[in-house]
């Protein structure tokens, strides 16, 4: 059971930013990833629909032998985590709680901004977790629905249009003088440089993926589920390279291309990506 | 059978631009609409997935009593029409062929641009139909993946960012000196004013919805399926108002709000929209 894979899922390719962090922090762990590319995006869909899709995917990952589940999608973490936790016996972790915890630790003036999809922001979940961690923080949420399509269009880096979109979305957060901004969608770290430019160097950007990988390690330890291939704590040479498996519900080749911009080169080839559909 | 409804479907709300045209040109016809809001958008998904979704929806519309099917989505028309035509016994019509026909009739210099989703443009279907209608036309296709999210964000009219995105996408079509541009996605008529501004007044914009409603009338006549409530040809007073039914796979209230910007006021209320899911 310890050497079973960690099941990770997202609405599409964005969750690979979480996979990348887990690879770095827990190099001995094998992963089985599912990207729901046939139904992407989740961020403009209802809670009920996102919960239904999440439960389907978790059932699939468990049938494939996953020992634990990481919901590497902010929208699904926001609306589905508590409900699926009750339904399944294995440990399930999302990205929202670790992201909120990291932000509460980083802020100095207690003013925290959160950007994400419509469904994530409407859920108010970051607000809830942030205030649970520290009742004195003030939280400003802002949905940025065009950020995901801009990333998927590849208009990154110094792009003039992307920068203007960012200025429009982020203006009210700047006015509130936040000192910490949670990148509450797995695509947003790919826009980090333009977001940092617009917000200014003094604002700390929090990527929940980093903290999620750290929390995952504690969770595996607690449940005695850390792989015996090594967790990165020992001698790196002793770690045998784990095998990862990737599933998508549509468009394996397109997924591979986008994945190449997130994961280390040669992590996956087209033929390693399998297609699984639910309907 | 003649008074049975016309089944119309789209990946979401955009197909209501086609519904609106049918209401105007065939005021005696009842419609049953399905918007696949739980899986929207179709434009970045594979042909196989779009065909599967289309067949599911057509089966549902037929079970609900539809006498004929209108695929009011360019992407689904582009990749699924020919395949579903073979599978089902009722007449099925898409928006691409009527749109191509209209463009071939309108052009004077034989240079036609087509804008649409990635999947529509990659399919080359407008190119095929345009050259079948007139082998001498030259066709320039351009995918504009950000247009749908911009419409859904409501950044319409004189919006500075939308105009810059349009300038970037349309620059190469302007350089080719096209005189006709097909709005090959049902959302795009909502960006008509900015597209016209960017392309200049001399370029004719073709909205396939208008020609599709016209073709639908011929198709119903040919199959003796025109409603006896009247087709708009007779005295308007003699037409009894047909009942329309609306289904979505997610988010009825959001659908109603977006629908209000497309359909005449009071066409539908929230409680008239029913939810049907496939998985």
Coordinates of C-alpha atoms in Angstrom, one line a residue:
Chain A
X1 CA 0.0 0.0 0.0
X2 CA 2.9 2.4 0.8
X3 CA 4.2 2.1 -2.7
X4 CA 0.8 2.6 -4.3
X5 CA 0.5 5.9 -6.3
X6 CA -0.9 9.2 -5.1
X7 CA -4.0 10.1 -7.1
X8 CA -4.0 13.7 -8.3
X9 CA -6.7 15.4 -10.4
X10 CA -7.7 18.7 -12.0
X11 CA -10.1 20.0 -14.5
X12 CA -7.3 20.0 -17.1
X13 CA -3.6 20.6 -17.3
X14 CA -3.3 23.2 -14.5
X15 CA -3.0 20.6 -11.8
X16 CA 0.4 19.6 -13.2
X17 CA 1.8 22.6 -11.3
X18 CA 0.9 20.6 -8.1
X19 CA 2.4 17.4 -9.6
X20 CA 5.6 19.3 -10.2
X21 CA 5.8 20.4 -6.5
X22 CA 5.0 16.9 -5.3
X23 CA 7.8 15.5 -7.6
X24 CA 10.3 17.9 -6.1
X25 CA 9.2 17.5 -2.4
X26 CA 8.4 13.8 -2.5
X27 CA 10.6 12.3 -5.3
X28 CA 10.0 8.8 -4.1
X29 CA 6.2 8.9 -4.7
X30 CA 4.5 7.6 -7.8
X31 CA 1.5 9.5 -9.1
X32 CA -1.6 8.8 -11.1
X33 CA -2.9 12.0 -12.7
X34 CA -6.3 12.6 -14.2
X35 CA -7.1 15.8 -16.2
X36 CA -10.8 16.2 -17.1
X37 CA -10.1 17.9 -20.4
X38 CA -13.4 16.8 -21.9
X39 CA -15.3 18.9 -19.4
X40 CA -12.8 21.7 -18.7
X41 CA -13.2 24.3 -17.2
X42 CA -14.8 23.7 -13.9
X43 CA -14.6 27.4 -12.7
X44 CA -17.8 28.5 -14.3
X45 CA -19.9 25.5 -13.4
X46 CA -22.2 24.9 -10.4
X47 CA -21.1 23.4 -7.2
X48 CA -23.4 20.4 -7.7
X49 CA -21.8 19.6 -11.1
X50 CA -18.2 20.0 -9.8
X51 CA -19.0 17.7 -6.9
X52 CA -20.4 15.0 -9.2
X53 CA -17.4 15.2 -11.6
X54 CA -15.0 15.1 -8.6
X55 CA -16.6 12.0 -7.1
X56 CA -16.5 10.2 -10.5
X57 CA -12.8 10.9 -10.9
X58 CA -12.0 9.8 -7.3
X59 CA -13.8 6.5 -7.8
X60 CA -11.7 6.0 -10.9
X61 CA -8.4 6.8 -9.2
X62 CA -9.2 4.5 -6.3
X63 CA -10.1 1.7 -8.7
X64 CA -6.7 2.3 -10.3
X65 CA -5.1 1.8 -6.9
X66 CA -4.5 5.3 -5.5
X67 CA -3.6 5.3 -1.8
X68 CA -4.6 8.9 -1.3
X69 CA -6.2 11.7 -3.3
X70 CA -4.9 15.3 -4.0
X71 CA -7.6 17.6 -5.5
X72 CA -5.2 19.8 -7.5
X73 CA -7.9 22.1 -8.6
X74 CA -9.0 25.1 -6.6
X75 CA -12.5 25.1 -7.8
X76 CA -13.0 21.4 -6.9
X77 CA -11.2 21.8 -3.6
X78 CA -13.4 24.8 -2.8
X79 CA -16.7 23.1 -3.4
X80 CA -16.2 19.3 -3.3
X81 CA -13.5 18.5 -0.7
X82 CA -15.7 18.4 2.4
X83 CA -18.4 16.3 0.6
X84 CA -16.1 13.8 -1.0
X85 CA -14.1 13.3 2.2
X86 CA -17.3 11.8 3.8
X87 CA -17.8 9.5 0.9
X88 CA -14.4 7.9 0.6
X89 CA -12.2 6.0 3.0
X90 CA -8.7 7.2 1.9
X91 CA -7.2 10.5 2.9
X92 CA -8.2 13.4 0.6
X93 CA -6.4 16.7 0.5
X94 CA -7.2 19.9 -1.5
X95 CA -5.2 23.0 -2.3
X96 CA -7.3 25.6 -0.6
X97 CA -6.6 25.0 3.0
X98 CA -2.8 24.8 2.6
X99 CA -2.9 27.9 0.4
X100 CA -4.9 29.8 3.0
X101 CA -2.6 28.7 5.8
X102 CA 0.5 29.9 3.8
X103 CA -1.1 33.3 3.1
X104 CA -2.1 33.8 6.8
X105 CA 1.6 33.1 7.8
X106 CA 3.0 35.5 5.2
X107 CA 0.9 38.6 5.6
X108 CA 2.1 41.4 7.8
X109 CA -0.7 44.0 7.5
X110 CA -3.5 41.4 7.6
X111 CA -4.9 42.4 4.2
X112 CA -5.0 39.4 1.9
X113 CA -6.2 39.2 -1.7
X114 CA -7.5 36.0 -3.4
X115 CA -7.9 35.6 -7.1
X116 CA -9.6 32.5 -8.7
X117 CA -12.4 31.3 -10.9
X118 CA -16.0 32.5 -10.5
X119 CA -17.0 29.3 -8.6
X120 CA -14.0 29.5 -6.2
X121 CA -14.5 33.1 -5.4
X122 CA -18.3 32.8 -5.0
X123 CA -17.8 29.9 -2.6
X124 CA -16.0 32.2 -0.2
X125 CA -13.8 29.2 0.9
X126 CA -10.5 31.0 1.1
X127 CA -12.2 33.7 3.2
X128 CA -13.5 31.0 5.6
X129 CA -10.2 29.2 6.0
X130 CA -8.2 32.4 6.3
X131 CA -10.4 33.7 9.0
X132 CA -10.3 30.4 10.8
X133 CA -6.5 30.6 10.8
X134 CA -6.5 34.2 11.9
X135 CA -9.7 36.0 12.7
X136 CA -8.0 39.4 12.3
X137 CA -7.2 39.2 8.6
X138 CA -9.3 41.0 6.0
X139 CA -9.8 39.1 2.8
X140 CA -10.6 40.6 -0.7
X141 CA -11.7 38.1 -3.3
X142 CA -11.7 38.7 -7.1
X143 CA -12.7 36.4 -9.9
X144 CA -10.5 36.6 -13.0
X145 CA -12.3 34.4 -15.6
X146 CA -10.1 35.5 -18.5
X147 CA -6.8 34.4 -16.9
X148 CA -7.3 30.7 -17.8
X149 CA -8.1 31.3 -21.5
X150 CA -5.1 33.7 -21.7
X151 CA -2.8 31.0 -20.3
X152 CA -4.3 28.5 -22.7
X153 CA -3.7 31.0 -25.6
X154 CA -0.1 31.2 -24.5
X155 CA -0.2 35.0 -24.1
X156 CA 2.2 34.9 -21.2
X157 CA 5.2 36.9 -20.0
X158 CA 5.4 40.5 -21.3
X159 CA 2.1 40.3 -23.3
X160 CA 0.5 43.8 -23.5
X161 CA -3.1 42.5 -23.6
X162 CA -2.6 40.1 -20.7
X163 CA -1.1 42.9 -18.7
X164 CA -4.1 45.2 -19.3
X165 CA -6.5 42.4 -18.3
X166 CA -4.5 41.9 -15.1
X167 CA -4.5 45.7 -14.4
X168 CA -8.3 45.7 -14.8
X169 CA -8.9 42.7 -12.6
X170 CA -6.4 43.6 -9.9
X171 CA -7.0 47.4 -9.6
X172 CA -9.4 47.0 -6.7
X173 CA -7.0 44.7 -4.8
X174 CA -4.3 47.3 -5.3
X175 CA -6.5 50.0 -3.9
X176 CA -7.2 47.9 -0.8
X177 CA -3.4 47.8 -0.1
X178 CA -3.2 44.1 0.3
X179 CA 0.3 42.8 1.0
X180 CA -0.3 39.1 0.1
X181 CA -2.1 37.6 -2.9
X182 CA -3.2 34.0 -3.2
X183 CA -3.0 32.6 -6.7
X184 CA -6.2 30.6 -6.2
X185 CA -6.2 28.7 -9.5
X186 CA -3.6 26.3 -10.7
X187 CA -3.2 28.2 -14.0
X188 CA -2.2 31.4 -12.4
X189 CA 1.4 30.6 -11.4
X190 CA 2.0 30.7 -15.2
X191 CA 1.0 34.4 -15.0
X192 CA 3.2 35.1 -12.0
X193 CA 5.5 37.6 -13.6
X194 CA 2.7 39.8 -15.0
X195 CA 0.7 39.6 -11.7
X196 CA 3.8 40.6 -9.8
X197 CA 4.5 43.5 -12.1
X198 CA 1.0 44.8 -11.8
X199 CA 0.8 44.4 -8.0
X200 CA 4.3 45.7 -7.3
X201 CA 7.3 44.0 -5.7
X202 CA 6.0 44.5 -2.2
X203 CA 3.0 42.2 -2.6
X204 CA 3.9 38.5 -1.8
X205 CA 2.3 36.0 -4.2
X206 CA 1.3 32.7 -2.6
X207 CA 1.2 29.6 -4.8
X208 CA -0.9 27.0 -2.9
X209 CA 0.8 24.1 -4.8
X210 CA 4.0 24.5 -2.7
X211 CA 2.2 24.3 0.6
X212 CA -0.1 21.5 -0.6
X213 CA 2.9 19.3 -1.4
X214 CA 4.3 20.0 2.2
X215 CA 0.9 19.1 3.8
X216 CA 0.7 16.0 1.7
X217 CA 3.9 14.8 3.2
X218 CA 2.6 15.2 6.7
X219 CA -0.7 13.5 5.8
X220 CA 1.2 10.5 4.3
X221 CA 3.4 10.2 7.4
X222 CA 0.4 10.4 9.7
X223 CA -1.3 7.6 7.9
X224 CA 1.9 5.6 7.5
X225 CA 1.6 5.8 3.8
X226 CA 4.9 7.4 2.7
X227 CA 6.6 5.3 0.0
X228 CA 9.5 3.2 1.0
X229 CA 11.3 4.3 -2.2
X230 CA 12.3 7.3 -0.1
X231 CA 10.7 10.7 0.6
X232 CA 13.6 12.9 -0.3
X233 CA 14.8 12.9 3.3
X234 CA 17.4 10.3 2.8
X235 CA 20.2 10.0 0.2
X236 CA 18.9 10.9 -3.2
X237 CA 20.8 8.1 -4.8
X238 CA 18.8 5.6 -2.8
X239 CA 15.5 6.8 -4.4
X240 CA 14.4 4.6 -7.2
X241 CA 12.6 6.7 -9.8
X242 CA 8.8 6.1 -9.5
X243 CA 6.6 5.5 -12.5
X244 CA 3.8 8.1 -13.1
X245 CA 0.6 7.5 -15.1
X246 CA -1.4 10.2 -16.8
X247 CA -5.1 10.0 -17.9
X248 CA -7.2 12.7 -19.7
X249 CA -10.8 12.6 -20.8
X250 CA -9.9 14.2 -24.1
X251 CA -7.1 15.4 -26.3
X252 CA -4.0 13.5 -25.2
X253 CA -1.7 15.2 -27.7
X254 CA -2.7 18.7 -26.8
X255 CA -2.3 17.8 -23.1
X256 CA 1.2 16.6 -23.7
X257 CA 2.1 19.8 -25.4
X258 CA 0.8 22.0 -22.6
X259 CA 2.3 19.6 -20.0
X260 CA 5.7 20.2 -21.6
X261 CA 5.6 23.8 -20.4
X262 CA 5.0 22.8 -16.8
X263 CA 6.7 19.5 -16.1
X264 CA 10.4 18.8 -16.5
X265 CA 11.4 17.7 -20.0
X266 CA 11.0 14.0 -20.8
X267 CA 8.6 13.5 -17.9
X268 CA 5.9 12.3 -20.3
X269 CA 5.5 11.4 -23.9
X270 CA 2.3 11.4 -26.0
X271 CA 2.1 7.6 -25.8
X272 CA 2.1 7.7 -22.0
X273 CA -1.1 9.5 -21.8
X274 CA -4.3 7.4 -21.7
X275 CA -7.8 8.4 -22.4
X276 CA -10.7 7.7 -19.9
X277 CA -14.2 9.0 -20.4
X278 CA -17.2 8.9 -18.1
X279 CA -20.1 9.3 -20.4
Chain B
X1 CA -46.0 15.6 -36.0
X2 CA -46.2 19.0 -37.8
X3 CA -46.8 20.8 -34.5
X4 CA -44.0 18.9 -32.7
X5 CA -41.2 21.2 -31.6
X6 CA -37.9 21.8 -33.5
X7 CA -35.0 20.6 -31.4
X8 CA -32.1 23.1 -31.2
X9 CA -28.9 22.6 -29.3
X10 CA -25.6 24.3 -28.5
X11 CA -22.7 23.9 -26.1
X12 CA -24.2 26.7 -24.0
X13 CA -26.1 30.0 -24.4
X14 CA -24.7 31.1 -27.8
X15 CA -27.2 29.0 -29.8
X16 CA -30.0 31.3 -28.6
X17 CA -28.9 33.7 -31.4
X18 CA -30.1 30.9 -33.8
X19 CA -33.3 30.5 -31.7
X20 CA -34.0 34.2 -32.1
X21 CA -33.7 34.0 -35.9
X22 CA -36.0 31.0 -36.0
X23 CA -38.5 32.9 -33.8
X24 CA -38.5 35.8 -36.2
X25 CA -38.6 33.8 -39.5
X26 CA -40.8 30.9 -38.3
X27 CA -43.0 32.4 -35.6
X28 CA -45.4 29.5 -35.6
X29 CA -42.8 26.9 -34.7
X30 CA -42.3 25.6 -31.2
X31 CA -38.8 24.9 -30.1
X32 CA -37.1 22.7 -27.5
X33 CA -33.6 24.0 -26.7
X34 CA -30.7 22.2 -25.0
X35 CA -27.6 24.1 -23.8
X36 CA -24.8 21.9 -22.6
X37 CA -23.6 24.3 -19.9
X38 CA -22.0 21.5 -17.8
X39 CA -19.5 20.7 -20.6
X40 CA -19.2 24.1 -22.3
X41 CA -17.1 25.0 -24.3
X42 CA -16.9 22.6 -27.2
X43 CA -14.5 24.7 -29.2
X44 CA -11.3 23.4 -27.6
X45 CA -12.3 19.7 -27.5
X46 CA -11.6 16.8 -29.9
X47 CA -13.9 15.8 -32.7
X48 CA -14.6 12.5 -31.1
X49 CA -15.8 14.1 -27.9
X50 CA -18.0 16.7 -29.6
X51 CA -19.6 13.9 -31.7
X52 CA -20.3 11.9 -28.6
X53 CA -21.9 14.8 -26.8
X54 CA -23.9 15.8 -29.9
X55 CA -25.4 12.3 -30.3
X56 CA -26.4 12.1 -26.6
X57 CA -28.2 15.4 -26.9
X58 CA -30.0 14.5 -30.2
X59 CA -31.2 11.3 -28.6
X60 CA -32.6 13.3 -25.7
X61 CA -34.3 15.9 -28.0
X62 CA -35.9 13.1 -30.0
X63 CA -37.1 11.4 -26.9
X64 CA -38.7 14.7 -26.0
X65 CA -40.6 14.7 -29.3
X66 CA -38.5 16.9 -31.6
X67 CA -39.5 16.6 -35.3
X68 CA -36.2 17.9 -36.6
X69 CA -32.8 19.0 -35.2
X70 CA -30.9 22.2 -35.6
X71 CA -27.3 22.1 -34.5
X72 CA -26.9 25.7 -33.4
X73 CA -23.2 25.4 -32.6
X74 CA -20.6 25.9 -35.2
X75 CA -18.1 23.5 -33.6
X76 CA -20.7 20.7 -33.4
X77 CA -21.9 21.5 -36.9
X78 CA -18.4 21.4 -38.2
X79 CA -17.4 18.0 -36.8
X80 CA -20.6 16.1 -35.9
X81 CA -23.3 16.9 -38.5
X82 CA -22.3 14.3 -41.2
X83 CA -21.9 11.6 -38.6
X84 CA -25.1 12.2 -36.7
X85 CA -27.1 12.5 -40.0
X86 CA -26.4 8.9 -40.7
X87 CA -27.4 7.8 -37.2
X88 CA -30.8 9.5 -36.9
X89 CA -34.0 9.4 -39.1
X90 CA -35.2 13.0 -38.7
X91 CA -33.8 15.9 -40.7
X92 CA -30.7 17.4 -39.1
X93 CA -29.3 20.8 -40.1
X94 CA -26.2 22.7 -39.0
X95 CA -25.1 26.3 -39.2
X96 CA -22.0 25.9 -41.3
X97 CA -23.4 25.0 -44.7
X98 CA -25.9 27.9 -44.7
X99 CA -23.3 30.3 -43.4
X100 CA -20.8 29.3 -46.2
X101 CA -23.5 29.6 -48.8
X102 CA -24.4 33.1 -47.6
X103 CA -20.7 34.2 -47.6
X104 CA -20.1 32.8 -51.2
X105 CA -23.1 34.9 -52.4
X106 CA -22.0 38.1 -50.7
X107 CA -18.3 38.2 -51.7
X108 CA -17.3 40.3 -54.6
X109 CA -13.5 39.9 -54.7
X110 CA -13.7 36.2 -53.8
X111 CA -11.6 36.6 -50.6
X112 CA -13.5 35.3 -47.5
X113 CA -12.4 35.2 -43.9
X114 CA -13.8 32.8 -41.4
X115 CA -13.4 33.2 -37.6
X116 CA -14.4 30.5 -35.1
X117 CA -13.2 28.2 -32.3
X118 CA -10.0 26.1 -32.6
X119 CA -11.9 23.0 -33.4
X120 CA -14.1 24.6 -36.1
X121 CA -11.1 26.3 -37.8
X122 CA -9.0 23.1 -37.6
X123 CA -11.8 21.1 -39.2
X124 CA -11.5 23.2 -42.4
X125 CA -15.2 22.7 -42.9
X126 CA -16.1 26.3 -44.0
X127 CA -13.2 26.1 -46.5
X128 CA -14.7 22.8 -47.9
X129 CA -18.2 24.2 -48.2
X130 CA -17.2 27.6 -49.6
X131 CA -15.1 26.0 -52.3
X132 CA -17.9 23.5 -53.1
X133 CA -20.2 26.5 -53.6
X134 CA -17.6 28.4 -55.6
X135 CA -14.2 26.9 -56.5
X136 CA -12.8 30.3 -57.2
X137 CA -13.0 31.7 -53.7
X138 CA -10.0 31.9 -51.4
X139 CA -10.7 31.2 -47.7
X140 CA -8.7 32.5 -44.7
X141 CA -9.5 30.9 -41.4
X142 CA -8.5 32.2 -38.0
X143 CA -9.3 30.7 -34.6
X144 CA -10.2 33.4 -31.9
X145 CA -10.3 31.4 -28.7
X146 CA -10.6 34.5 -26.4
X147 CA -13.8 35.8 -28.0
X148 CA -16.1 33.4 -26.2
X149 CA -14.7 34.2 -22.7
X150 CA -14.8 37.9 -23.5
X151 CA -18.5 37.7 -24.4
X152 CA -19.1 35.7 -21.3
X153 CA -17.3 38.3 -19.2
X154 CA -19.6 40.9 -20.8
X155 CA -16.7 43.1 -22.1
X156 CA -18.7 44.1 -25.2
X157 CA -19.3 47.2 -27.2
X158 CA -16.6 49.8 -26.9
X159 CA -14.3 47.8 -24.6
X160 CA -10.7 48.7 -25.1
X161 CA -9.3 45.3 -24.3
X162 CA -11.8 43.5 -26.5
X163 CA -10.9 45.8 -29.3
X164 CA -7.2 45.1 -28.9
X165 CA -7.8 41.3 -28.8
X166 CA -9.9 41.7 -32.0
X167 CA -7.1 43.7 -33.7
X168 CA -4.5 41.0 -32.9
X169 CA -6.7 38.2 -34.1
X170 CA -8.0 40.0 -37.2
X171 CA -4.8 41.7 -38.4
X172 CA -3.8 38.9 -40.8
X173 CA -7.3 38.8 -42.3
X174 CA -7.2 42.5 -42.9
X175 CA -3.9 42.1 -44.6
X176 CA -5.4 39.6 -47.0
X177 CA -7.9 42.2 -48.0
X178 CA -11.0 40.0 -47.5
X179 CA -14.3 41.6 -48.3
X180 CA -16.5 39.1 -46.4
X181 CA -16.1 37.7 -42.9
X182 CA -18.1 34.7 -41.5
X183 CA -18.9 34.9 -37.8
X184 CA -18.3 31.2 -37.4
X185 CA -19.3 30.9 -33.7
X186 CA -22.7 31.7 -32.3
X187 CA -21.2 34.0 -29.6
X188 CA -19.5 36.3 -32.2
X189 CA -22.6 38.3 -33.3
X190 CA -22.5 39.8 -29.8
X191 CA -19.1 41.2 -30.8
X192 CA -20.3 42.5 -34.2
X193 CA -19.7 46.2 -33.5
X194 CA -16.1 45.8 -32.5
X195 CA -15.4 43.3 -35.3
X196 CA -16.9 45.7 -37.8
X197 CA -14.9 48.6 -36.4
X198 CA -11.6 46.7 -36.6
X199 CA -12.3 45.3 -40.1
X200 CA -13.7 48.5 -41.5
X201 CA -17.1 49.3 -43.0
X202 CA -16.3 47.7 -46.3
X203 CA -16.1 44.2 -45.0
X204 CA -19.4 42.4 -44.9
X205 CA -20.0 40.3 -41.8
X206 CA -22.0 37.1 -42.3
X207 CA -24.0 35.7 -39.4
X208 CA -24.8 32.1 -40.3
X209 CA -27.9 32.1 -37.9
X210 CA -29.9 34.2 -40.4
X211 CA -29.3 31.9 -43.3
X212 CA -29.8 28.8 -41.1
X213 CA -33.3 29.9 -40.2
X214 CA -34.1 30.4 -43.9
X215 CA -32.7 26.9 -44.8
X216 CA -34.7 25.4 -42.0
X217 CA -37.9 26.7 -43.5
X218 CA -37.1 25.0 -46.8
X219 CA -36.2 21.8 -45.0
X220 CA -39.4 21.7 -43.1
X221 CA -41.4 22.4 -46.3
X222 CA -39.6 19.7 -48.1
X223 CA -40.4 17.1 -45.4
X224 CA -44.0 18.5 -45.0
X225 CA -43.2 19.3 -41.4
X226 CA -44.0 23.1 -41.2
X227 CA -46.3 23.8 -38.3
X228 CA -49.9 24.4 -39.1
X229 CA -49.9 27.2 -36.5
X230 CA -48.5 29.3 -39.4
X231 CA -45.1 29.9 -40.8
X232 CA -45.1 33.7 -40.9
X233 CA -46.2 33.6 -44.5
X234 CA -49.9 34.2 -43.6
X235 CA -51.7 36.8 -41.5
X236 CA -49.7 37.3 -38.3
X237 CA -52.9 37.4 -36.3
X238 CA -53.7 33.8 -37.2
X239 CA -50.5 32.5 -35.6
X240 CA -51.1 31.1 -32.1
X241 CA -48.0 31.7 -29.9
X242 CA -46.1 28.4 -29.7
X243 CA -44.6 27.2 -26.4
X244 CA -40.8 26.9 -26.1
X245 CA -39.0 24.6 -23.7
X246 CA -35.4 25.2 -22.5
X247 CA -33.1 22.6 -21.0
X248 CA -29.5 23.1 -19.7
X249 CA -27.1 20.6 -18.1
X250 CA -26.0 23.1 -15.5
X251 CA -26.7 26.6 -14.0
X252 CA -30.3 27.4 -15.0
X253 CA -30.2 30.8 -13.3
X254 CA -27.0 31.9 -15.0
X255 CA -28.4 30.7 -18.3
X256 CA -31.5 32.8 -17.8
X257 CA -29.5 35.9 -17.2
X258 CA -27.3 35.5 -20.3
X259 CA -30.4 34.5 -22.3
X260 CA -32.0 37.8 -21.4
X261 CA -29.3 39.6 -23.4
X262 CA -30.1 37.6 -26.6
X263 CA -33.8 36.7 -26.6
X264 CA -36.7 39.2 -26.5
X265 CA -37.7 40.2 -23.0
X266 CA -40.1 37.8 -21.2
X267 CA -39.4 34.9 -23.5
X268 CA -38.2 32.8 -20.6
X269 CA -38.2 33.0 -16.8
X270 CA -35.9 31.0 -14.5
X271 CA -38.6 28.5 -13.6
X272 CA -39.0 27.6 -17.3
X273 CA -35.5 26.3 -17.6
X274 CA -35.1 22.6 -16.7
X275 CA -31.9 20.7 -15.9
X276 CA -30.9 17.5 -17.7
X277 CA -27.6 15.8 -17.1
X278 CA -26.0 12.9 -18.9
X279 CA -23.6 11.5 -16.4

